[in-house]
Every structure is written in C-alpha cells, then in structure tokens.
Coordinates of C-alpha atoms in Angstrom, one line a residue:
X74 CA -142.7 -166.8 163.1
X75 CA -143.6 -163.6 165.6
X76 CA -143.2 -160.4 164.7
X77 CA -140.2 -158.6 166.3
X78 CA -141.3 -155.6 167.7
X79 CA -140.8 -154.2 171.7
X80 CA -144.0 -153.8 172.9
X81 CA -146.6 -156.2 170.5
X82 CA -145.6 -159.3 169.1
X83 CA -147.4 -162.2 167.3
X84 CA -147.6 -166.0 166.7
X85 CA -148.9 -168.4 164.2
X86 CA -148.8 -172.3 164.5
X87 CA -151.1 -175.2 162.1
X88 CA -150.9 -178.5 163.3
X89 CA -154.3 -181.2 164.3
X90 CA -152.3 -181.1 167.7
X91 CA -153.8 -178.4 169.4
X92 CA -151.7 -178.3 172.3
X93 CA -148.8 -177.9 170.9
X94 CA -149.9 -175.3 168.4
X95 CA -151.1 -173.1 171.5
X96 CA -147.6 -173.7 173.3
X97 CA -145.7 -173.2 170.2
X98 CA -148.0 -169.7 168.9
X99 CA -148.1 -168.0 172.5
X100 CA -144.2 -168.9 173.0
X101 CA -144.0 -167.1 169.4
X102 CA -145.7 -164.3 170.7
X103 CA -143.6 -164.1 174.1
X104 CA -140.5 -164.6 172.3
X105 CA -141.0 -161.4 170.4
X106 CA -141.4 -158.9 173.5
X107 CA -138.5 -156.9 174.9
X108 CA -139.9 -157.5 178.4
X109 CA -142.5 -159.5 180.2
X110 CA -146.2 -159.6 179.1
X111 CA -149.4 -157.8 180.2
X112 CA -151.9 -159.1 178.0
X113 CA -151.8 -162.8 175.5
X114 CA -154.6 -163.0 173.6
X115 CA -155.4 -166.5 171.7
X116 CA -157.6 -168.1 169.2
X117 CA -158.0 -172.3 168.6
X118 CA -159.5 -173.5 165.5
X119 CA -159.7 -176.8 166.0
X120 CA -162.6 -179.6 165.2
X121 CA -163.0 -181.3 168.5
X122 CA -164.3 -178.6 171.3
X123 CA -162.3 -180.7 173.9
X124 CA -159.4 -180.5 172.4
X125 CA -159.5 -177.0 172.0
X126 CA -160.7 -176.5 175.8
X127 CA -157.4 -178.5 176.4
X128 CA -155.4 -176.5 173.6
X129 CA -156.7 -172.7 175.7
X130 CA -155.9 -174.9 179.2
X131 CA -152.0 -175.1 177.2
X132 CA -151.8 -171.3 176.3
X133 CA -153.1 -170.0 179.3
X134 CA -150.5 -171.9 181.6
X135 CA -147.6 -170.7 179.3
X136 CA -148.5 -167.3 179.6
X137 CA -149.9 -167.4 182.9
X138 CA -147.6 -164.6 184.1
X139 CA -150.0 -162.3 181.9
X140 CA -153.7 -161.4 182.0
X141 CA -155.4 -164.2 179.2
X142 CA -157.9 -164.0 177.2
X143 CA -158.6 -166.4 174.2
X144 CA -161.5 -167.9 172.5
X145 CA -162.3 -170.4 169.6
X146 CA -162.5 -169.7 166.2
X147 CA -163.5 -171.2 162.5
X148 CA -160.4 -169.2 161.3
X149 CA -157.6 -167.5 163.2
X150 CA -155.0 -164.5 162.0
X151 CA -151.4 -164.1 162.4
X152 CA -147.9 -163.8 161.3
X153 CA -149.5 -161.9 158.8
X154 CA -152.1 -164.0 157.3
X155 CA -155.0 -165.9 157.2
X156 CA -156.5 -169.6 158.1
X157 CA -159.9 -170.6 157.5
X158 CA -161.1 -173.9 159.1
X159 CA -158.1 -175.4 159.5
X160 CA -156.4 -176.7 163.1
X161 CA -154.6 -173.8 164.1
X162 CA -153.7 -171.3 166.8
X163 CA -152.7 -167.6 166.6
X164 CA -151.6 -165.3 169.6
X165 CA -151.0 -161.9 170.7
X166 CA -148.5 -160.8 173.4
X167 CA -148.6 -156.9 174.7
X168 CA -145.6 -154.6 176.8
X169 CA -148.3 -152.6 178.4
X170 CA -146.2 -150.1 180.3
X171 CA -148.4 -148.2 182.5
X172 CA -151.2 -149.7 181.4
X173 CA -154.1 -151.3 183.7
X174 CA -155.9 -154.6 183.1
X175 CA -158.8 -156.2 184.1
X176 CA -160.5 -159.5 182.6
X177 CA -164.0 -160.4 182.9
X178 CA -166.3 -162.8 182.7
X179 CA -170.1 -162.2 182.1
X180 CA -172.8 -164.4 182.8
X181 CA -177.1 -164.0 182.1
X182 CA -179.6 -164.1 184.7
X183 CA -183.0 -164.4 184.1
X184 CA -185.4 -161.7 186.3
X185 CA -189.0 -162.6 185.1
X186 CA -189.4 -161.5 181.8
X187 CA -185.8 -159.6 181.7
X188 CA -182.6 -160.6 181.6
X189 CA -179.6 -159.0 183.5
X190 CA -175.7 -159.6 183.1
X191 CA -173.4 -159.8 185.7
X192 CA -169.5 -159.8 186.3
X193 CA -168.9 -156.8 184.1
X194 CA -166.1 -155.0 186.2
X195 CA -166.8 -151.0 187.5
X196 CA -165.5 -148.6 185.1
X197 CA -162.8 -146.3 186.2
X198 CA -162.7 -142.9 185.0
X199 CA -159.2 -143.4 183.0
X200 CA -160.9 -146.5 181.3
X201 CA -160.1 -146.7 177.5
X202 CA -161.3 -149.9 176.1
X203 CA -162.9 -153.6 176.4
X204 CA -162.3 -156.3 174.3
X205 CA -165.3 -158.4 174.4
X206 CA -165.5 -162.2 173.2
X207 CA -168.9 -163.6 173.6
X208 CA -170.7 -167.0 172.9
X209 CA -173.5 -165.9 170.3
X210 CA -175.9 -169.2 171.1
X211 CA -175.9 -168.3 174.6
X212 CA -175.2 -164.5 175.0
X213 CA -177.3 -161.7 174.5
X214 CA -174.6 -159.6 172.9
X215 CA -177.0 -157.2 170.7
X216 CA -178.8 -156.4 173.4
X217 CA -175.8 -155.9 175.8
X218 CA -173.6 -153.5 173.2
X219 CA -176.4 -151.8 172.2
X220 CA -177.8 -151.1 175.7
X221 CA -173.3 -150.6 176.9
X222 CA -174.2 -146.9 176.8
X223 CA -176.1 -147.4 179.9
X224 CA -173.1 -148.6 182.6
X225 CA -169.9 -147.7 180.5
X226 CA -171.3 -144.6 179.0
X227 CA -168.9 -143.8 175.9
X228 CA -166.2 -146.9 176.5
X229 CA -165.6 -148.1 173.2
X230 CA -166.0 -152.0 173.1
X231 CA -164.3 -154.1 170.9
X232 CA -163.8 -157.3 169.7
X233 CA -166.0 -160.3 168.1
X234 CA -168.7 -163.5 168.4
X235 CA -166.8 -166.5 169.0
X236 CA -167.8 -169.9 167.3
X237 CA -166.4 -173.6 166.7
X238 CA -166.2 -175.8 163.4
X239 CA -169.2 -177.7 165.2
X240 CA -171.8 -174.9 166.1
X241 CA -174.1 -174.4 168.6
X242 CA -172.2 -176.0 171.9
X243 CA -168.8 -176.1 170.7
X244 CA -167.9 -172.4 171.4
X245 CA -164.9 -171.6 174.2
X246 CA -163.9 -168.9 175.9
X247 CA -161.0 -168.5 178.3
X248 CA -159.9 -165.5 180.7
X249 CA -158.5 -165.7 183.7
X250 CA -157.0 -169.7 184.1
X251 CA -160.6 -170.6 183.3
X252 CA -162.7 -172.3 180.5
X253 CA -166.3 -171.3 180.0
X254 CA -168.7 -172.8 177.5
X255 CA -171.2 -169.8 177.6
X256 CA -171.5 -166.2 178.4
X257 CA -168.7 -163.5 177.3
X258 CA -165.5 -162.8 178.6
X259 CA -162.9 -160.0 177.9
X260 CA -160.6 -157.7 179.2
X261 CA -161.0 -154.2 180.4
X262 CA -157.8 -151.7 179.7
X263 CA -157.0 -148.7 181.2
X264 CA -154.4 -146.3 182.7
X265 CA -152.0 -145.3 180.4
X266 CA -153.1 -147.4 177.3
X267 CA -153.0 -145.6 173.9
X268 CA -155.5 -146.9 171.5
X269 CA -157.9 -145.8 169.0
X270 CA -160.5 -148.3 166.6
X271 CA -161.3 -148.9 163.6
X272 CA -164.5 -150.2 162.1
X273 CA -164.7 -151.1 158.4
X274 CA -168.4 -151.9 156.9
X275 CA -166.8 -152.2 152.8
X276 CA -170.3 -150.8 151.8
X277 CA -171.1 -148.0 149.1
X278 CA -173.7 -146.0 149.3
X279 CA -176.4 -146.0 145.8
X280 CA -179.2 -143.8 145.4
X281 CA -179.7 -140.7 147.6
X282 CA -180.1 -140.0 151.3
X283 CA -183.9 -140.4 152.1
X284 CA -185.7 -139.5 155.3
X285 CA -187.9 -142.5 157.1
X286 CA -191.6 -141.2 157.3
X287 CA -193.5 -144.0 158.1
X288 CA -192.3 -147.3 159.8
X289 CA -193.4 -150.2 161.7
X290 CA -191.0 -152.1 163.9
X291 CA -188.3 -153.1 161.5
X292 CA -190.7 -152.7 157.9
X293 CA -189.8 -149.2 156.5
X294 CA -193.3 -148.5 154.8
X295 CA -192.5 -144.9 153.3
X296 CA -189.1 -142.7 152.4
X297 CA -189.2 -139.2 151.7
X298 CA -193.1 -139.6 151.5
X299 CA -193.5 -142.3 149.1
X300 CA -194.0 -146.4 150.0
X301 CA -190.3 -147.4 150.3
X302 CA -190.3 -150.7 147.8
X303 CA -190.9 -148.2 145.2
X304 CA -187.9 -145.7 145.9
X305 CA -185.7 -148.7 146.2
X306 CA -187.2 -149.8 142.6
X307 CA -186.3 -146.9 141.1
X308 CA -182.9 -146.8 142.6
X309 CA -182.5 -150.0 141.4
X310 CA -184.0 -149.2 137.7
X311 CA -180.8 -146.5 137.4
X312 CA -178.7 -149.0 138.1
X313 CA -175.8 -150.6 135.9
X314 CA -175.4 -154.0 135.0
X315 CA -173.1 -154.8 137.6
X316 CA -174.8 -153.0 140.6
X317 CA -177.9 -154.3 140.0
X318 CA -176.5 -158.0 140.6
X319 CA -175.0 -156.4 143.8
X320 CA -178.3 -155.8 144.9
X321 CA -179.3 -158.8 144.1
X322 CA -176.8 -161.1 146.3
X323 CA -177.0 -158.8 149.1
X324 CA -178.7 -155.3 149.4
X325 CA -177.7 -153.3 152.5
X326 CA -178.8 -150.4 154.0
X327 CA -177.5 -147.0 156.2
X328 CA -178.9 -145.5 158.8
X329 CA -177.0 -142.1 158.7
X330 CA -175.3 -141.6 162.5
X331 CA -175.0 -137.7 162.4
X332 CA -178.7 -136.3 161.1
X333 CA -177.1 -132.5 161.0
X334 CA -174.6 -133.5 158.5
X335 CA -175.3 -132.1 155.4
X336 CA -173.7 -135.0 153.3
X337 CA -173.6 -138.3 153.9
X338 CA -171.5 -140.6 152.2
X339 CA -169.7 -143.7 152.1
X340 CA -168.4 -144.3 156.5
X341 CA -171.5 -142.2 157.8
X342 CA -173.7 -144.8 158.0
X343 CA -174.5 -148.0 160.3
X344 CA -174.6 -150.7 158.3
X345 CA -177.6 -153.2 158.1
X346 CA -178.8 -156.1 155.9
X347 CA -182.2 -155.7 154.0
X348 CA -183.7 -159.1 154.5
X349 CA -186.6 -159.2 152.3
X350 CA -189.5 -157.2 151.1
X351 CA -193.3 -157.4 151.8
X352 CA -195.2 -156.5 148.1
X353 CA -198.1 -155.6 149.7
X354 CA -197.7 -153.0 152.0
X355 CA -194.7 -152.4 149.1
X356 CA -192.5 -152.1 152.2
X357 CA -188.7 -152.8 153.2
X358 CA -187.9 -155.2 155.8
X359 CA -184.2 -154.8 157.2
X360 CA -182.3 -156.1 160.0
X361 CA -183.1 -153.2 162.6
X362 CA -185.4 -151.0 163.9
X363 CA -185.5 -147.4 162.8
X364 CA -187.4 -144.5 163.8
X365 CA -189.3 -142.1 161.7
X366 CA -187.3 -139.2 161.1
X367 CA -184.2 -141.1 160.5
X368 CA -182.3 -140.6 157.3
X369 CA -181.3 -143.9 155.2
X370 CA -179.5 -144.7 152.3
X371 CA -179.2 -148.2 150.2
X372 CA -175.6 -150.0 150.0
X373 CA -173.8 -152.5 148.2
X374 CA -170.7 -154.4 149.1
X375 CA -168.2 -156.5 147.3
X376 CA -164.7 -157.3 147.4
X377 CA -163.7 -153.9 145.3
X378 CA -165.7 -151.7 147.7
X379 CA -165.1 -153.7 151.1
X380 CA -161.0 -153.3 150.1
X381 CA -160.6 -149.9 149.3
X382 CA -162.9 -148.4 152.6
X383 CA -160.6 -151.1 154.6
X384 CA -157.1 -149.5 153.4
X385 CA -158.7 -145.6 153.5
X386 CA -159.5 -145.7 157.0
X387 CA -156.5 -147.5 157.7
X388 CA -154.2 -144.9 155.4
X389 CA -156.1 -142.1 157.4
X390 CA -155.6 -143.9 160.8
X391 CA -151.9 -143.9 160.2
X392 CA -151.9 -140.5 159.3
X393 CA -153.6 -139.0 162.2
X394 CA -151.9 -141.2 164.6
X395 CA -148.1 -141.4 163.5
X396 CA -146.4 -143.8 165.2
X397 CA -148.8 -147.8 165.1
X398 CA -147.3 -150.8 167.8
X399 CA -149.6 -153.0 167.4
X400 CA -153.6 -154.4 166.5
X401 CA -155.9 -156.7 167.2
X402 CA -157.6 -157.8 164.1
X403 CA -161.7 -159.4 164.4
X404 CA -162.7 -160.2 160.7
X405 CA -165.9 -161.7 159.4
X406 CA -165.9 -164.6 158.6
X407 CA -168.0 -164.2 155.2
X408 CA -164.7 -161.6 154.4
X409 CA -161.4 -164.0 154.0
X410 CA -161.6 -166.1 151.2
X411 CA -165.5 -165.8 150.6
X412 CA -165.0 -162.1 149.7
X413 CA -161.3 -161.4 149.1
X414 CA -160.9 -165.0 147.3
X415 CA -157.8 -165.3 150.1
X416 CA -157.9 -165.5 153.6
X417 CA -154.9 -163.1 154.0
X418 CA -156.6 -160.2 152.7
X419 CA -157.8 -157.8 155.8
X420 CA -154.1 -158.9 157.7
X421 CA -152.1 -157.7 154.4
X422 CA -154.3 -154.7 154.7
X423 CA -153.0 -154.3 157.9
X424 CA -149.2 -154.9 157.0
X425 CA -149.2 -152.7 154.4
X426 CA -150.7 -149.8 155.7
X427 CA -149.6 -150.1 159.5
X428 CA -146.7 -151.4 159.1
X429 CA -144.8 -155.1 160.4
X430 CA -146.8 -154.4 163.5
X431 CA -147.3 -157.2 166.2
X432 CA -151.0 -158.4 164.9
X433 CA -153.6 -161.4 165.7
X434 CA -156.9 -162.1 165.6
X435 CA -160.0 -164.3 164.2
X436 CA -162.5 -164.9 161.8
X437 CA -165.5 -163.8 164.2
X438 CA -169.8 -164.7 163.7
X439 CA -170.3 -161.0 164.3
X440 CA -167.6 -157.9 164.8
X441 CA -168.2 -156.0 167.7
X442 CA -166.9 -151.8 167.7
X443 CA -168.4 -148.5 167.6
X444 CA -169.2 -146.5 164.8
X445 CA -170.1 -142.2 165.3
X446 CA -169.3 -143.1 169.5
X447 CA -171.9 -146.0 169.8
X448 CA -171.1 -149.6 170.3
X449 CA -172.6 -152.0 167.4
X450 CA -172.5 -155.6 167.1
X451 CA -171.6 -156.1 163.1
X452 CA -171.5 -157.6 159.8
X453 CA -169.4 -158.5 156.9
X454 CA -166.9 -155.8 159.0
X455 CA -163.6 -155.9 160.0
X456 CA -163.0 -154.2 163.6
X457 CA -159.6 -153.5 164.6
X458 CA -158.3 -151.8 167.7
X459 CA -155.3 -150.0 167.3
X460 CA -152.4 -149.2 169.6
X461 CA -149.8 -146.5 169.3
X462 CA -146.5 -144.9 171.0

C-alpha cells in the first residue's frame, strides 16, 4: 500500500510475475500523489534478467508521463520495509513543483590507455543533485565519483551500484523508455528542488587519531612515527572482549575529512575497509590510498553502532530541516538482515524518525553520497537523499 502524502508517495508489490508487480508498485506510487508525477523511480528483484528487463519495460510505460529511472536489485525497499532476494518491485513517485529534471545515461570509451565517459548532461548553475545508478562489472564508478569534482564541481551525487540475483551480466538499468545492460544512468534535479543527504557509515571510532608518516600506495607503513601494525596492536591489546572480536570480523579505518579539526570523532571520517596486513614491513593494508600527512583512526562496526549513528543523523536531519516529504533510501546490502537480523531495519529508521514519509529504494553493491562535500562510492552505508517543504 503507498504512502499517502501530496508531493512523495510509495509502492511495494512481491509476486514471481514481475510485470505485474511493476504495474501494480508504480500504480501504488501514482495513486498516492495529489497531482501528476515528475520523477518514478523503480527497483526489480527478480531471478531471470529478462524478465526483469520486461518487468522496467512495464513500469516505465505506466509512468511514462514522468521522467524514469529504475534499476535491478538483490533486495528492494518500500511501504516501509524491507525484501531481500525475493521477486519484488518497489517504486517512488515525486510532485516536483518547480523543480527541473534531466535523466542521463553514461557510457565508457576507451582513449589509449584512459578511459572517458560520456552523456553526462551540462550542469546548470541552480543544479542540486544527481541520482546515479550504475552497473559495477561494467562501470568505472570509483573512478567517476571520485574524479565528479572535476565537471560538477560540488554537486552532491547520490544513489547506489545496481546488481541482479545472477551477477556479473544480469544487471539493468532503465531511464528514459530505455533498457541498458551496462554503464550508469540517473537523473539530474534542479530548479526549485529542496533536498539535502545523508550518509551513514555505522562505524565507531577505537584508539586515537594518528597522523600517516610513511606510506606506500595503499600500505600505511608508519603512524605518528612508529610502523603502523604495531600501533594497531596495541590499540587492539586495550581492547575489551567484545571489541576485539569486532576487529576481528571486520576492522575499518578513517581517514579524517577536516585536518584543522581539533577532534575527530565518530561522522568525521571516510570510511574504509582494512584488508589485510603485511608482517614484514609490519604494515597496514586498507582499501585506499592515503597520503602522508593525513590523520587516521581505526573503526569498528556492528549492528549496535551502525543503528544508533543511522537514527542520530537522521534525529539531527529532522531537526535542522523541519518539515521531511519524502526520501530515497540506497542500503547495503551486507546491512538488512545480515547486520540488523531484519531487512526492515534502515526503512523503520526512516519512519520513525522522518516520519510516514513517501520512501523507496534498494539494497545496493556499493552506496554512492558525499561525505565533508566530496562524492564517495561506499560501504556497509546507508545513503539517503532527503526532500523537504
């Protein structure tokens, strides 16, 4: 059942026929507008990529008086909850009064040893957002949000890494009456749009801030002057019981985004996985490249820490803004179920801090949103974009 609401509404429908899950989630979705659409978003989870081409080919036509956008999914979110790996559809339908739309579709080109994307569209100077949906097997989308800075400047982008129950090749995206089957497609909003993010990481921070002295590509071979593997041993050797076995299912680290604040704790970092360690330089391998100089700090996640820094920022979100509409939700999908031990969690997050809001989304191979005014590709993270009156 959508959510009733003027401007943002949602819909939910599970079912192995695809087609008329799509028909009967978007027409959810439409139903609970007070006028025509602007924007229908979608997601298909569904085991056969042809019958999820055919299920976005469904949506697409019933809201084909909007600007589109969809993608497939191993899990989908609406009408308030969660479904992981099941045949299902959820949709979003926005009342975007005086707002301006543009979807996209982005394709790579090889130039020698380079790549270069095209179809992204010109920004405009009242630009607020995209919402990018990208293939991760075929689409350089580290590279690309990383590197955003360059041709959109301080655009926030947000969204997530498509995928299908099958992998590699069973990925779709739809914008604009069209299927693809690689590359990334999204939506650009601007005008008079009113949205803000959100980007949740559910780390804490243990141990203190340290300051990279020596490093070599993405091995961090000193902290604070000493060979990093034995700082993080003695971080680990104060340690409690329960910490310590943190560590040892998933050790993260921060790279601090603002190196003149004189604190940095738990939201001031940029989250990124330690992937193993190499005992004889007694160095720290993680999952980025960071310069000497930079400050760092080793995390932990679990469900405790991941919900509480998800309904903070939210609580604080509401409090700055007033007034929420509406959200697009794009969740990990190691949170759900695999963290939370329910897939309804980060959507009854949502609802209970925000509101009965119009919300969708899905249960994305990597989140996409910015953190300190830089776009990152994510994580573990839940990244929401937020609209408000």
């Amino acid at each position: 059942m959508a959510l009733l609401t003027s401007r943002f509404a949602d819909g939910l429908a599970v079912g192995s026929d695809l087609c008329a899950a799509a028909e009967t989630a978007v027409r959810q979705a439409l139903a609970g507008l007070s006028g025509p659409a602007d924007l229908v978003c979608f997601f298909i989870c569904g085991e056969d990529p042809d019958d999820v081409a055919r299920a976005g080919q469904r949506a697409m036509e019933v809201a084909s008086s909007a600007h589109v956008i969809g993608c497939s999914a191993t899990g989908v979110i609406g009408d308030g909850q969660g479904v992981e790996l099941t045949p299902s559809v959820s949709a979003w339908a926005a009342k975007l009064d005086g707002g301006r739309l543009t979807t996209f579709a982005l394709e790579t080109l090889s130039a020698g040893d380079k790549f270069v994307v095209v179809g992204l569209p010109e920004r405009r100077a009242d630009d607020q957002v995209a919402i990018l949906l990208a293939d991760p097997y075929t689409f350089p989308t580290d590279a690309f949000v990383e590197r955003s800075s360059e041709v959109l400047g301080d655009l926030p982008l947000i969204g997530g890494l498509a995928n299908g129950l099958e992998g590699r090749g069973s990925v779709r995206l739809f914008a604009g009456g069209e299927v693809y089957t690689e590359g990334a497609i999204g939506v650009l909003l601007g005008g008079g749009v009113k949205v803000s993010t959100v980007v949740s990481q559910g780390c804490r921070p243990i141990g203190p801030t340290m300051v990279v002295t020596s490093a070599e590509e993405n091995l961090l071979l000193e902290l604070a002057g000493q060979p990093a593997l034995a700082r993080l041993e003695d971080i680990v050797s104060d340690l409690d019981e329960d910490d310590r076995e943190l560590v040892a299912s998933g050790l993260q680290i921060g790279v601090a985004m603002d190196e003149y604040a004189e604190h940095h704790e738990r939201g001031d970092f940029l989250i990124r996985g330690v992937i193993g360690i190499d005992p004889e330089r007694e160095a720290v391998a993680i999952g980025d490249v960071v310069d000497v100089g930079r400050s760092v700090r080793f995390q932990v996640r679990d469900a405790a820490t991941a919900d509480e820094d998800l309904y903070d920022l939210l609580d604080a979100h509401r409090e700055e803004l007033g007034r929420v509409d509406g959200a697009l939700l794009f969740a990990c999908n190691g949170r759900g179920s695999a963290m939370f031990g329910s897939a309804d969690h980060d959507a009854v997050a949502l609802r209970d801090t925000l509101g009965a809001i119009g919300m969708a989304g899905f249960f994305a191979a990597g989140e996409v949103g910015p953190v300190a005014g830089h776009n990152h590709v994510h994580g573990f993270t839940a990244s929401i974009l937020v609209f408000s009156s």
